[in-house]
Amino acid sequence: MSATPTPAAGSGTAMLDDRLSAVREKLASARWDAALVLDPVDIRYLTGLTSSNAAVLVGESEAIVFTDFRYVAEARQLPAPWRVEMLSQALHGSLGPLLGAHGGLVAYEPASLSHQDFLALTANLDESVTLRATETILGPLRARKDEHELDAIRRAAALLVEAYEMVVRDGLVGRTEAEVAWRIERLLRDGGAERMSFDPIVAAGPGGAEAHHTPGCDPIPADTLVTIDIGCVVDGYASDCTRTFATGQPSPDLLGIHAITLRAQLAGLEAIRPGAVCRNVDAAARAVIEEAGHGEHFGHGLGHGVGLDVHEEPRLNRTSESVLEAGMVVTVEPGIYV
């Protein structure tokens, strides 16, 4: 039995053609003969194919999907101009000789290739091929979402609102972090989420000092803060939202820290607009926390892009020179960890 491809939102034939054309424009501007795309998320974005073992070669006139027997029936249903070649499951070892048929300067992203797969790829690489490592091929293109992608992200985010409303209704005191995390995940999946963007984080009291806390089995106490960080995937696109709840009456120190973090978030949101440099958005929120004496307790970047990956370009951090554009989606999540 074969299955039809399961493209992400916004991956109709016309949209896929536009994305392929954009890659070819990049080939021309960078003077590459071809691009070898290896990241499964990039491959889904470019072709609509969901596969754990595939590679894509894009040249001036060719658009080839390489995959193994498990995915070839699905791949062969991709629209023109995509052509499919079936290789063994040892994909990278089989791929090296085939690149010689195209030759020239072939760009690839090393972050998408393990060292083991790189050795397999280059062991039998035709001498006419020169591999050129590049930081990103599809990253800037994926960063700008079309309306179909934005709609999927909005629907994934709306499910999180329902989850947080449930947290308020059900309460937290006396329940375990693990119980709350599971209840949230069940609601999101019942609501139509394909999967979670990441394992839910529920961190009560001192656990809130751990940015990636693992939910435990002790009852959540009264009069503390509970930080919950959740995300889910709808039509291939992720959401990501962190909120902090008070159980009863926390100490004045904790309430003060919460107020500072809220001011920092609002400052970050205010700084977001097309044309803003990402490091300046980070700085706007970070300044609030640093002026309050908690700079050392905010150790990560302000936020990140969200799309087919829950963490993608652009990045809001101290060093990013990326410029925000219309259609980009970013989180704004300052934190004070004490």
XYZ file of C-alpha atoms in Angstrom:
338
model
C 0.000 0.000 0.000
C 1.287 3.477 -0.834
C 0.451 6.703 0.935
C 0.124 10.186 -0.420
C 2.710 12.701 0.749
C 1.843 14.528 3.963
C 2.990 18.085 3.283
C 3.098 20.837 5.846
C 0.566 23.647 5.683
C 1.132 25.915 2.719
C 2.849 23.181 0.698
C 0.588 23.171 -2.363
C 2.122 22.671 -5.787
C 2.402 26.395 -6.530
C 4.019 27.041 -3.164
C 6.504 24.193 -3.644
C 7.373 25.617 -7.076
C 8.054 29.008 -5.491
C 10.312 27.447 -2.869
C 12.251 25.514 -5.493
C 12.661 28.692 -7.553
C 13.976 30.524 -4.475
C 16.637 27.842 -3.949
C 17.676 28.115 -7.584
C 17.955 31.882 -7.224
C 20.291 31.287 -4.303
C 22.342 28.878 -6.403
C 22.802 31.561 -9.013
C 23.691 34.319 -6.549
C 26.139 32.121 -4.604
C 27.565 30.593 -7.797
C 26.879 27.044 -6.683
C 26.173 24.362 -9.268
C 23.804 22.515 -6.939
C 22.559 22.328 -3.362
C 22.405 19.077 -1.407
C 19.609 19.310 1.168
C 19.856 16.765 3.993
C 17.812 18.059 6.916
C 14.448 16.194 7.081
C 12.591 19.386 7.986
C 14.137 21.282 5.067
C 13.210 18.401 2.769
C 9.605 18.497 3.962
C 9.494 22.267 3.463
C 10.914 22.030 -0.044
C 9.118 18.945 -1.357
C 6.258 18.031 0.985
C 7.879 14.643 1.668
C 8.100 13.426 5.261
C 11.003 10.973 5.552
C 13.628 9.992 8.082
C 16.072 8.953 5.351
C 16.177 11.198 2.308
C 18.327 13.707 0.479
C 17.453 16.295 -2.131
C 19.667 17.639 -4.910
C 18.648 20.901 -6.550
C 20.471 22.193 -9.606
C 19.698 24.662 -12.346
C 17.624 22.084 -14.187
C 17.358 19.086 -11.837
C 15.295 18.466 -8.728
C 15.944 14.982 -7.384
C 14.753 13.202 -4.254
C 16.904 10.298 -3.056
C 15.302 7.936 -0.555
C 15.005 4.249 0.283
C 12.339 1.604 -0.275
C 10.291 2.623 2.763
C 9.508 6.081 1.375
C 9.853 5.689 -2.390
C 6.144 5.107 -3.099
C 5.262 8.306 -1.276
C 8.087 10.215 -2.940
C 6.983 9.153 -6.426
C 3.700 10.973 -5.889
C 5.450 14.319 -5.584
C 4.531 16.759 -8.356
C 6.784 17.619 -11.285
C 9.576 18.605 -11.616
C 10.666 16.328 -8.783
C 12.336 13.089 -9.869
C 12.919 10.187 -7.471
C 15.856 7.807 -7.226
C 15.666 4.874 -4.825
C 18.826 4.041 -2.913
C 19.624 1.616 -0.112
C 18.945 2.482 3.504
C 22.666 3.262 3.740
C 21.729 6.392 1.861
C 24.846 8.506 2.231
C 27.189 5.768 1.099
C 25.071 5.250 -2.019
C 24.728 8.960 -2.691
C 28.394 9.834 -3.161
C 28.913 8.224 -6.583
C 25.621 9.628 -7.938
C 26.650 13.226 -7.375
C 29.290 12.753 -10.057
C 26.560 12.749 -12.670
C 25.947 16.383 -11.809
C 29.451 17.494 -10.826
C 30.650 20.944 -9.931
C 30.361 22.883 -6.695
C 27.694 21.365 -4.439
C 26.670 23.271 -1.308
C 25.489 21.492 1.840
C 24.828 22.327 5.483
C 27.262 20.464 7.771
C 24.840 20.820 10.690
C 22.547 18.416 8.810
C 25.199 15.723 8.419
C 26.724 13.573 11.167
C 30.434 12.864 10.935
C 29.689 9.204 10.228
C 27.372 10.100 7.344
C 29.900 12.626 6.026
C 32.560 9.910 5.884
C 30.131 7.611 4.066
C 29.197 10.365 1.611
C 32.763 11.349 0.781
C 34.279 7.849 0.701
C 33.135 7.313 -2.890
C 32.547 10.895 -3.957
C 33.255 11.483 -7.637
C 36.349 13.630 -8.159
C 34.331 16.031 -10.322
C 32.340 17.114 -7.245
C 33.486 19.719 -4.759
C 31.445 19.925 -1.561
C 31.067 23.423 -0.134
C 29.933 23.770 3.479
C 27.531 26.649 4.023
C 25.789 27.919 7.128
C 22.295 27.796 5.676
C 20.479 27.104 2.441
C 16.802 27.252 3.357
C 16.953 28.986 6.751
C 16.187 32.552 5.589
C 13.425 31.302 3.306
C 11.809 29.232 6.061
C 12.013 32.180 8.464
C 9.400 34.119 6.468
C 6.030 32.393 6.807
C 3.229 32.637 4.284
C -0.406 32.954 5.374
C -0.996 29.196 5.321
C 1.969 28.651 7.638
C 0.861 31.454 9.924
C -2.593 29.901 10.135
C -1.134 26.561 11.255
C 1.010 28.284 13.903
C -2.007 30.260 15.145
C -4.028 27.055 15.510
C -1.172 25.364 17.366
C -0.910 28.392 19.661
C -4.675 28.479 20.264
C -4.487 24.957 21.692
C -1.989 26.213 24.275
C -4.464 28.867 25.394
C -6.979 26.097 26.045
C -4.359 24.183 28.024
C -3.517 27.156 30.221
C -7.202 27.864 30.831
C -7.519 24.252 31.973
C -4.605 24.726 34.391
C -6.429 27.658 35.974
C -9.706 25.718 36.228
C -8.144 22.571 37.682
C -5.689 24.309 40.006
C -2.157 23.207 40.831
C -1.804 22.784 44.585
C -1.547 19.132 45.628
C -1.100 17.817 42.089
C 2.280 16.609 40.899
C 4.260 18.284 38.149
C 4.158 15.038 36.165
C 0.373 14.802 36.520
C -0.094 18.361 35.270
C 2.277 17.758 32.348
C 0.405 14.619 31.311
C -2.990 16.312 31.646
C -1.785 19.135 29.386
C -0.389 16.749 26.782
C -3.609 14.733 26.725
C -5.725 17.863 26.216
C -3.492 19.077 23.374
C -3.609 15.729 21.591
C -7.375 15.472 22.078
C -7.619 18.953 20.596
C -5.903 17.909 17.373
C -2.176 18.276 18.017
C -0.071 15.813 16.019
C 2.563 15.742 18.725
C 4.247 17.940 21.287
C 6.861 20.471 20.175
C 8.965 19.255 23.115
C 8.388 17.456 26.395
C 6.148 19.640 28.598
C 7.928 21.493 31.395
C 6.134 21.993 34.694
C 8.459 23.468 37.319
C 7.236 24.357 40.811
C 9.166 26.338 43.410
C 12.932 25.752 43.194
C 12.412 23.733 39.996
C 11.698 27.009 38.269
C 15.422 27.778 38.427
C 15.986 25.005 35.869
C 15.159 26.243 32.372
C 14.547 22.660 31.167
C 13.198 21.130 34.355
C 11.880 17.556 34.218
C 8.445 17.275 35.884
C 8.646 15.382 39.182
C 6.259 13.422 41.384
C 6.141 15.584 44.508
C 2.905 17.496 45.181
C 2.987 21.146 44.134
C 2.894 23.314 47.267
C 0.859 26.403 48.001
C 2.295 29.927 48.008
C 4.917 29.464 45.311
C 5.380 30.037 41.585
C 4.942 27.323 38.952
C 6.458 27.818 35.505
C 4.909 25.845 32.642
C 6.516 25.703 29.185
C 4.558 23.862 26.485
C 4.193 23.620 22.722
C 2.408 21.438 20.187
C 2.405 20.781 16.440
C -0.534 21.313 14.063
C -0.211 20.579 10.323
C 3.534 20.293 10.819
C 3.974 23.696 12.500
C 4.944 24.229 16.117
C 3.890 26.553 18.910
C 5.823 27.424 22.086
C 4.567 29.348 25.101
C 5.792 29.760 28.696
C 3.623 31.060 31.547
C 4.152 31.330 35.298
C 1.344 30.794 37.810
C 1.068 31.686 41.488
C -0.330 29.119 43.906
C -1.769 31.164 46.743
C 0.410 34.010 47.984
C 4.113 33.701 47.040
C 6.743 35.708 48.863
C 7.242 39.384 47.986
C 10.645 38.515 46.489
C 9.087 36.024 44.056
C 6.297 38.404 43.116
C 8.886 41.126 42.507
C 10.885 38.862 40.205
C 7.723 37.968 38.315
C 6.920 41.671 37.849
C 10.421 42.376 36.505
C 10.143 39.493 34.034
C 6.780 40.760 32.823
C 8.210 44.243 32.247
C 11.077 42.694 30.307
C 8.668 40.708 28.141
C 6.590 43.791 27.360
C 9.773 45.705 26.472
C 10.797 42.921 24.109
C 7.371 42.850 22.470
C 7.465 46.618 22.035
C 10.827 46.353 20.237
C 9.574 43.854 17.656
C 8.839 45.320 14.226
C 9.983 44.787 10.627
C 13.496 46.166 10.301
C 14.480 45.610 13.934
C 17.864 43.950 14.481
C 17.442 40.823 16.590
C 20.205 41.660 19.068
C 18.535 45.020 19.739
C 15.239 43.290 20.558
C 17.110 41.052 22.998
C 18.832 44.091 24.492
C 15.536 45.917 25.077
C 14.241 43.119 27.311
C 17.611 42.298 28.865
C 18.152 45.889 29.973
C 15.070 45.699 32.222
C 16.408 42.607 33.975
C 19.961 43.936 34.236
C 18.815 47.260 35.679
C 16.889 45.313 38.327
C 20.111 43.527 39.348
C 19.278 40.124 37.857
C 21.402 40.156 34.714
C 23.370 37.093 35.812
C 20.110 35.168 36.255
C 19.074 35.547 32.607
C 21.479 33.294 30.758
C 19.737 32.455 27.485
C 18.594 34.447 24.470
C 15.290 36.291 24.518
C 13.625 34.115 21.899
C 13.748 32.231 18.649
C 11.866 31.606 15.455
C 9.057 29.040 15.383
C 7.869 27.060 12.376
C 8.380 23.496 11.168
C 11.020 23.405 13.914
C 10.180 24.773 17.325
C 13.618 26.441 17.396
C 14.659 27.993 14.089
C 15.721 31.274 12.530
C 15.679 34.090 13.406
C 17.269 34.089 16.867
C 16.724 36.858 19.387
C 19.977 36.884 21.338
C 22.876 39.148 22.259
C 24.862 38.610 19.065
C 22.333 38.034 16.264
C 22.616 40.513 13.396
C 19.508 39.105 11.696
C 16.837 41.640 10.788
C 13.165 40.954 11.460
C 10.871 40.909 8.427
C 7.125 40.710 7.961
C 5.985 37.089 8.180
C 8.552 36.007 10.761
C 7.328 34.388 13.980
C 9.422 34.643 17.155
C 8.976 33.881 20.820
C 9.632 36.529 23.495
C 10.525 34.643 26.665
C 12.793 36.418 29.147
C 13.459 34.599 32.389
C 14.966 35.154 35.817
C 16.235 31.897 37.300
C 16.932 31.924 41.042
